[in-house]
Amino acid sequence: MVLKCCKVFFLIFLILSSCSPKFHFSEISYVQDFILDSYKINKGKKEILSLMKESFCEISKKDFEIQKYKLEEDDVLNISIFHPIRKDLEEKIQKLSDLNFFQIKNGKINIPNFDEIFILGLQIEEVAHLITSKFTDEIKNVKVFVNLKKSKEKTVEIVGLIHGIHKIDEKTTIFDILSKIGLPPNCDLFKSCIIRDNKKLLIDFVKLLKEGDMNENILLRDSDKIFIPGDGESKIFVMGEVSKQSLINMPLGTITLKEAILKAGGFLHSSNTNSIQIIRTAFFNPKIYNINFSDII
C-alpha cells in the first residue's frame, strides 16, 4: 500500500490492458517514478506545467507591490502655487487649473511664461519638483503643489466562459475581481490564467480560490486579461478494459487514478490490473508509466 492518492493530470491516457498485447514504448517508467511525480503534482500548477514541459511566466515580488502612478497622455493635473508676494501669479495658475488647462498633450504641459515641459511617464512628485525648478529660476520662494485631477480609466477584461470589462485601481487584486463577478461552477480553474503583455502569468487559481493561498493573489494592472475557460479544457481519456471508455473532465487539474477508473465504470473481469499504462502527454515527448494497480492503493 504505497500511496493512496497518486494523481494524474491534463491529457493523460489510462490504458488498461487485457490478456491481449499491450502498447509498447521505448522508454517506460514504473511505480516509483509515478509516486514521485504524484508528490510533485500535489504541490500545484507550477510543478504540473513543469512536468508537461509547458513554458510560463512566473510572478515576482513586484507583482504584489502597489506601483506609483506614472503620468499618461491626456491626464489632467491640478497645479497650484504659493508665493508670499505674487498673489497675482497664484490666482492665474489657479484659474487655469480650474479650467483643466494643465492637460498632457504630446507628453507635455504648458506653464504660462515658460517653455512647454515634458512630463509623460513622470510621477506626481517629480512633476512638482520640475515645475518648482522652472519657477525658482525666475521667482524665488515659490512652493508648487501638484495632484492628479483626471486620469485614464484603468480596466481589466474577463474572457472565456464569461465576458466583461471591469474598472480597477492600483490596489485591486485578482481575488477582488473574482469575488465581484462570481465564477460559475462549470469553470476550469486549472486552465484559468492572467494574460499580461501577451504572456501567461503563472497563477494557481486552484490554490487561490480553493485553498485561500494569498501568495497567488497578485495586483492587477491596466489592460490585463483574465481567461476563465469552461470545464472540459483539462481532461483525461480512459481507454482499454474498462466498462465505459471515457473522456473525463478535471476542472481542478488533477484526479486520483482510482477516481479516474471509477468514473470510467471500473475494471472489466478481463482487465489486467497488473499492467496499467499511463501516458502523460507532453505531445512531442510523452512520459509513459507501467504500473500495477495494487501497488498504489
Short mmCIF file of C-alpha atoms in Angstrom, two decimals:
data_model
loop_
_atom_site.label_atom_id
_atom_site.label_comp_id
_atom_site.label_asym_id
_atom_site.label_seq_id
_atom_site.Cartn_x
_atom_site.Cartn_y
_atom_site.Cartn_z
CA MET A 1 0.00 0.00 0.00
CA VAL A 2 2.50 2.59 -1.15
CA LEU A 3 0.31 5.62 -1.88
CA LYS A 4 -3.44 6.12 -1.79
CA CYS A 5 -3.69 9.30 -3.86
CA CYS A 6 -1.42 9.05 -6.86
CA LYS A 7 -2.63 11.82 -9.12
CA VAL A 8 -2.85 12.23 -12.86
CA PHE A 9 -3.24 15.44 -14.82
CA PHE A 10 -4.13 17.17 -18.08
CA LEU A 11 -4.46 14.94 -21.12
CA ILE A 12 -3.44 11.63 -19.66
CA PHE A 13 -4.42 8.38 -21.29
CA LEU A 14 -5.02 5.49 -18.91
CA ILE A 15 -4.64 2.31 -20.91
CA LEU A 16 -5.92 -0.78 -19.16
CA SER A 17 -4.89 -3.93 -20.93
CA SER A 18 -6.44 -7.34 -21.09
CA CYS A 19 -4.63 -10.54 -21.93
CA SER A 20 -4.02 -9.14 -25.41
CA PRO A 21 -0.65 -7.46 -26.10
CA LYS A 22 -0.32 -4.02 -24.53
CA PHE A 23 1.20 -0.88 -26.04
CA HIS A 24 4.97 -0.79 -26.21
CA PHE A 25 7.24 2.25 -25.94
CA SER A 26 10.98 2.65 -26.00
CA GLU A 27 11.18 4.21 -22.51
CA ILE A 28 8.89 3.12 -19.70
CA SER A 29 8.71 4.49 -16.14
CA TYR A 30 7.41 2.45 -13.25
CA VAL A 31 5.54 2.91 -9.99
CA GLN A 32 8.40 4.62 -8.13
CA ASP A 33 8.54 7.42 -10.71
CA PHE A 34 4.76 7.64 -10.76
CA ILE A 35 4.64 8.12 -7.00
CA LEU A 36 7.44 10.72 -7.01
CA ASP A 37 5.74 12.66 -9.80
CA SER A 38 2.46 12.49 -7.90
CA TYR A 39 4.10 14.22 -4.94
CA LYS A 40 5.25 16.96 -7.33
CA ILE A 41 1.75 17.31 -8.76
CA ASN A 42 0.34 17.78 -5.26
CA LYS A 43 2.45 20.95 -4.99
CA GLY A 44 0.28 22.64 -7.60
CA LYS A 45 0.15 24.15 -11.06
CA LYS A 46 3.81 25.14 -11.35
CA GLU A 47 5.02 21.58 -10.87
CA ILE A 48 2.35 20.20 -13.18
CA LEU A 49 3.32 22.56 -16.01
CA SER A 50 6.97 21.72 -15.45
CA LEU A 51 6.21 18.02 -15.86
CA MET A 52 4.30 18.85 -19.04
CA LYS A 53 7.24 20.94 -20.26
CA GLU A 54 5.00 23.97 -20.78
CA SER A 55 6.51 27.45 -20.67
CA PHE A 56 5.12 30.12 -18.36
CA CYS A 57 5.98 33.50 -16.87
CA GLU A 58 6.50 33.30 -13.11
CA ILE A 59 5.21 36.03 -10.82
CA SER A 60 7.64 38.04 -8.68
CA LYS A 61 7.65 40.35 -5.67
CA LYS A 62 6.89 43.31 -7.95
CA ASP A 63 3.51 41.80 -8.84
CA PHE A 64 2.40 42.37 -5.23
CA GLU A 65 3.71 45.94 -4.92
CA ILE A 66 1.49 48.97 -5.43
CA GLN A 67 3.03 50.94 -8.27
CA LYS A 68 3.38 54.69 -8.06
CA TYR A 69 1.31 56.27 -10.78
CA LYS A 70 3.16 57.47 -13.87
CA LEU A 71 1.53 60.19 -15.92
CA GLU A 72 -0.03 59.30 -19.25
CA GLU A 73 -1.26 61.17 -22.30
CA ASP A 74 -4.46 63.23 -21.69
CA ASP A 75 -4.09 63.15 -17.90
CA VAL A 76 -5.22 66.41 -16.30
CA LEU A 77 -3.23 67.94 -13.44
CA ASN A 78 -4.34 70.29 -10.72
CA ILE A 79 -1.48 72.75 -10.14
CA SER A 80 -1.36 75.49 -7.53
CA ILE A 81 1.42 77.65 -6.17
CA PHE A 82 2.15 79.69 -3.08
CA HIS A 83 4.24 82.85 -3.03
CA PRO A 84 4.39 85.40 -0.19
CA ILE A 85 4.11 88.35 -2.60
CA ARG A 86 2.99 87.25 -6.10
CA LYS A 87 -0.69 86.70 -5.36
CA ASP A 88 -1.49 87.60 -8.97
CA LEU A 89 0.53 84.61 -10.13
CA GLU A 90 -1.17 82.35 -7.60
CA GLU A 91 -4.60 83.39 -8.90
CA LYS A 92 -3.61 83.00 -12.54
CA ILE A 93 -2.32 79.45 -12.04
CA GLN A 94 -5.39 78.52 -10.01
CA LYS A 95 -7.81 79.82 -12.66
CA LEU A 96 -6.02 77.87 -15.38
CA SER A 97 -6.11 74.76 -13.23
CA ASP A 98 -9.86 75.19 -12.66
CA LEU A 99 -10.30 75.27 -16.46
CA ASN A 100 -8.39 71.97 -16.89
CA PHE A 101 -5.64 73.86 -18.70
CA PHE A 102 -2.90 71.55 -17.46
CA GLN A 103 -3.72 68.55 -19.62
CA ILE A 104 -0.90 66.45 -21.04
CA LYS A 105 -0.71 66.72 -24.82
CA ASN A 106 2.11 65.12 -26.78
CA GLY A 107 3.65 64.32 -23.41
CA LYS A 108 3.81 67.98 -22.35
CA ILE A 109 2.02 70.66 -20.35
CA ASN A 110 2.19 74.40 -20.85
CA ILE A 111 3.02 76.69 -17.92
CA PRO A 112 2.48 80.42 -18.63
CA ASN A 113 5.72 82.34 -19.28
CA PHE A 114 7.71 79.10 -19.63
CA ASP A 115 8.51 76.69 -22.42
CA GLU A 116 6.45 73.51 -22.57
CA ILE A 117 7.50 70.93 -20.00
CA PHE A 118 7.74 67.24 -20.95
CA ILE A 119 6.26 65.18 -18.10
CA LEU A 120 4.95 61.99 -19.72
CA GLY A 121 5.89 58.95 -17.61
CA LEU A 122 6.87 61.01 -14.56
CA GLN A 123 5.42 60.63 -11.08
CA ILE A 124 3.49 63.48 -9.46
CA GLU A 125 6.33 64.29 -7.05
CA GLU A 126 8.76 64.53 -9.95
CA VAL A 127 6.48 66.96 -11.79
CA ALA A 128 6.17 69.20 -8.72
CA HIS A 129 9.95 69.28 -8.37
CA LEU A 130 10.40 70.05 -12.08
CA ILE A 131 7.89 72.92 -12.09
CA THR A 132 9.41 74.33 -8.89
CA SER A 133 12.83 74.41 -10.53
CA LYS A 134 11.37 76.31 -13.50
CA PHE A 135 9.79 78.92 -11.25
CA THR A 136 12.81 79.42 -8.99
CA ASP A 137 14.93 80.39 -11.99
CA GLU A 138 12.71 83.47 -12.25
CA ILE A 139 10.90 83.85 -8.92
CA LYS A 140 12.30 82.86 -5.56
CA ASN A 141 10.41 81.29 -2.65
CA VAL A 142 7.74 79.61 -4.77
CA LYS A 143 6.07 76.47 -3.50
CA VAL A 144 4.37 74.25 -6.07
CA PHE A 145 1.58 71.76 -5.35
CA VAL A 146 0.53 69.16 -7.92
CA ASN A 147 -2.07 66.41 -7.84
CA LEU A 148 -3.85 64.27 -10.38
CA LYS A 149 -7.23 65.68 -11.33
CA LYS A 150 -8.26 63.28 -14.07
CA SER A 151 -6.65 60.17 -15.49
CA LYS A 152 -7.35 57.39 -17.94
CA GLU A 153 -9.70 54.73 -16.62
CA LYS A 154 -7.88 51.51 -15.73
CA THR A 155 -9.64 48.27 -16.67
CA VAL A 156 -9.19 44.52 -16.94
CA GLU A 157 -11.04 42.26 -19.35
CA ILE A 158 -12.61 38.91 -18.46
CA VAL A 159 -12.66 36.46 -21.38
CA GLY A 160 -13.59 32.82 -21.90
CA LEU A 161 -16.63 31.31 -20.24
CA ILE A 162 -17.70 34.75 -19.02
CA HIS A 163 -17.04 38.16 -20.51
CA GLY A 164 -16.81 41.68 -19.19
CA ILE A 165 -14.67 44.76 -18.64
CA HIS A 166 -14.13 45.92 -15.06
CA LYS A 167 -12.60 49.03 -13.56
CA ILE A 168 -9.60 48.65 -11.27
CA ASP A 169 -7.30 50.87 -9.26
CA GLU A 170 -3.74 50.38 -8.09
CA LYS A 171 -4.91 48.22 -5.14
CA THR A 172 -7.22 45.82 -6.99
CA THR A 173 -6.23 42.15 -6.73
CA ILE A 174 -7.32 39.06 -8.66
CA PHE A 175 -9.38 37.93 -5.67
CA ASP A 176 -11.17 41.30 -5.58
CA ILE A 177 -12.32 40.95 -9.19
CA LEU A 178 -13.21 37.25 -8.98
CA SER A 179 -15.22 37.87 -5.80
CA LYS A 180 -17.05 40.68 -7.56
CA ILE A 181 -18.01 38.77 -10.72
CA GLY A 182 -18.61 35.36 -9.16
CA LEU A 183 -17.32 32.34 -11.05
CA PRO A 184 -19.77 29.80 -12.50
CA PRO A 185 -19.49 26.24 -11.14
CA ASN A 186 -18.55 24.83 -14.56
CA CYS A 187 -15.32 26.82 -14.97
CA ASP A 188 -11.89 25.23 -15.26
CA LEU A 189 -9.72 26.75 -12.52
CA PHE A 190 -6.61 24.83 -13.53
CA LYS A 191 -6.51 26.29 -17.04
CA SER A 192 -7.54 29.79 -15.90
CA CYS A 193 -4.80 32.36 -16.25
CA ILE A 194 -3.90 36.03 -16.46
CA ILE A 195 -2.51 37.37 -19.71
CA ARG A 196 -0.25 40.40 -19.34
CA ASP A 197 1.75 41.89 -22.22
CA ASN A 198 0.83 38.82 -24.31
CA LYS A 199 2.36 36.47 -21.73
CA LYS A 200 0.60 33.97 -19.47
CA LEU A 201 1.36 34.59 -15.81
CA LEU A 202 1.73 31.51 -13.64
CA ILE A 203 -1.18 31.95 -11.24
CA ASP A 204 -2.59 28.89 -9.49
CA PHE A 205 -6.32 29.66 -9.32
CA VAL A 206 -6.96 26.36 -7.52
CA LYS A 207 -4.64 27.33 -4.67
CA LEU A 208 -6.07 30.85 -4.54
CA LEU A 209 -9.77 30.02 -4.58
CA LYS A 210 -9.91 26.53 -3.08
CA GLU A 211 -7.09 26.77 -0.53
CA GLY A 212 -7.07 30.52 0.17
CA ASP A 213 -3.38 30.85 -0.72
CA MET A 214 -2.78 34.60 -0.89
CA ASN A 215 0.66 34.02 -2.41
CA GLU A 216 -1.27 33.77 -5.69
CA ASN A 217 -3.24 36.99 -5.14
CA ILE A 218 -1.27 39.47 -7.23
CA LEU A 219 -2.29 43.05 -8.02
CA LEU A 220 -3.92 43.58 -11.38
CA ARG A 221 -2.53 46.04 -13.94
CA ASP A 222 -4.28 48.08 -16.60
CA SER A 223 -5.17 46.01 -19.71
CA ASP A 224 -4.70 42.62 -18.01
CA LYS A 225 -6.89 39.85 -19.38
CA ILE A 226 -8.30 37.16 -17.10
CA PHE A 227 -9.06 33.97 -19.02
CA ILE A 228 -11.67 31.71 -17.41
CA PRO A 229 -12.36 28.64 -19.59
CA GLY A 230 -15.25 26.24 -19.20
CA ASP A 231 -14.80 22.73 -17.90
CA GLY A 232 -13.52 20.30 -20.49
CA GLU A 233 -10.24 22.16 -21.04
CA SER A 234 -8.43 19.86 -18.60
CA LYS A 235 -9.23 16.22 -19.20
CA ILE A 236 -8.04 12.65 -19.33
CA PHE A 237 -9.05 9.78 -21.57
CA VAL A 238 -9.53 6.34 -20.05
CA MET A 239 -9.45 3.56 -22.62
CA GLY A 240 -8.99 -0.18 -22.76
CA GLU A 241 -10.52 -2.76 -20.44
CA VAL A 242 -12.94 -0.56 -18.51
CA SER A 243 -16.74 -0.57 -18.50
CA LYS A 244 -17.01 2.75 -20.32
CA GLN A 245 -14.13 4.32 -22.23
CA SER A 246 -14.45 7.95 -21.18
CA LEU A 247 -13.16 11.47 -21.57
CA ILE A 248 -13.14 12.82 -18.01
CA ASN A 249 -13.05 16.49 -17.04
CA MET A 250 -10.60 17.70 -14.38
CA PRO A 251 -11.53 21.35 -13.61
CA LEU A 252 -9.02 21.43 -10.75
CA GLY A 253 -6.24 19.95 -12.88
CA THR A 254 -5.81 16.65 -11.03
CA ILE A 255 -7.64 13.46 -10.27
CA THR A 256 -6.60 10.29 -8.46
CA LEU A 257 -6.02 7.17 -10.50
CA LYS A 258 -8.68 5.30 -8.55
CA GLU A 259 -11.24 8.04 -9.14
CA ALA A 260 -10.48 8.13 -12.88
CA ILE A 261 -11.07 4.39 -13.19
CA LEU A 262 -14.30 4.61 -11.17
CA LYS A 263 -15.59 7.38 -13.45
CA ALA A 264 -14.94 5.05 -16.37
CA GLY A 265 -17.18 2.44 -14.76
CA GLY A 266 -14.45 0.37 -13.15
CA PHE A 267 -12.47 -2.63 -14.39
CA LEU A 268 -13.83 -5.42 -16.53
CA HIS A 269 -13.35 -9.04 -15.48
CA SER A 270 -10.87 -9.34 -18.33
CA SER A 271 -8.76 -6.36 -17.15
CA ASN A 272 -5.12 -6.99 -16.35
CA THR A 273 -4.67 -4.63 -13.39
CA ASN A 274 -1.04 -5.67 -13.07
CA SER A 275 -0.26 -3.62 -16.16
CA ILE A 276 -1.89 -0.19 -16.35
CA GLN A 277 -0.18 2.18 -18.74
CA ILE A 278 -0.44 5.91 -18.08
CA ILE A 279 0.68 8.32 -20.77
CA ARG A 280 1.30 11.89 -19.66
CA THR A 281 1.35 13.88 -22.84
CA ALA A 282 3.98 16.48 -23.41
CA PHE A 283 2.95 15.71 -27.01
CA PHE A 284 6.44 15.52 -28.53
CA ASN A 285 7.98 13.66 -25.60
CA PRO A 286 5.27 11.87 -23.60
CA LYS A 287 6.09 10.15 -20.35
CA ILE A 288 4.78 6.61 -20.02
CA TYR A 289 4.33 4.67 -16.79
CA ASN A 290 3.58 0.98 -16.48
CA ILE A 291 2.17 0.22 -13.03
CA ASN A 292 0.48 -2.48 -11.03
CA PHE A 293 -2.76 -1.11 -9.59
CA SER A 294 -2.26 -2.98 -6.32
CA ASP A 295 0.98 -1.05 -5.72
CA ILE A 296 -0.80 2.29 -5.28
CA ILE A 297 -3.98 1.50 -3.37
#
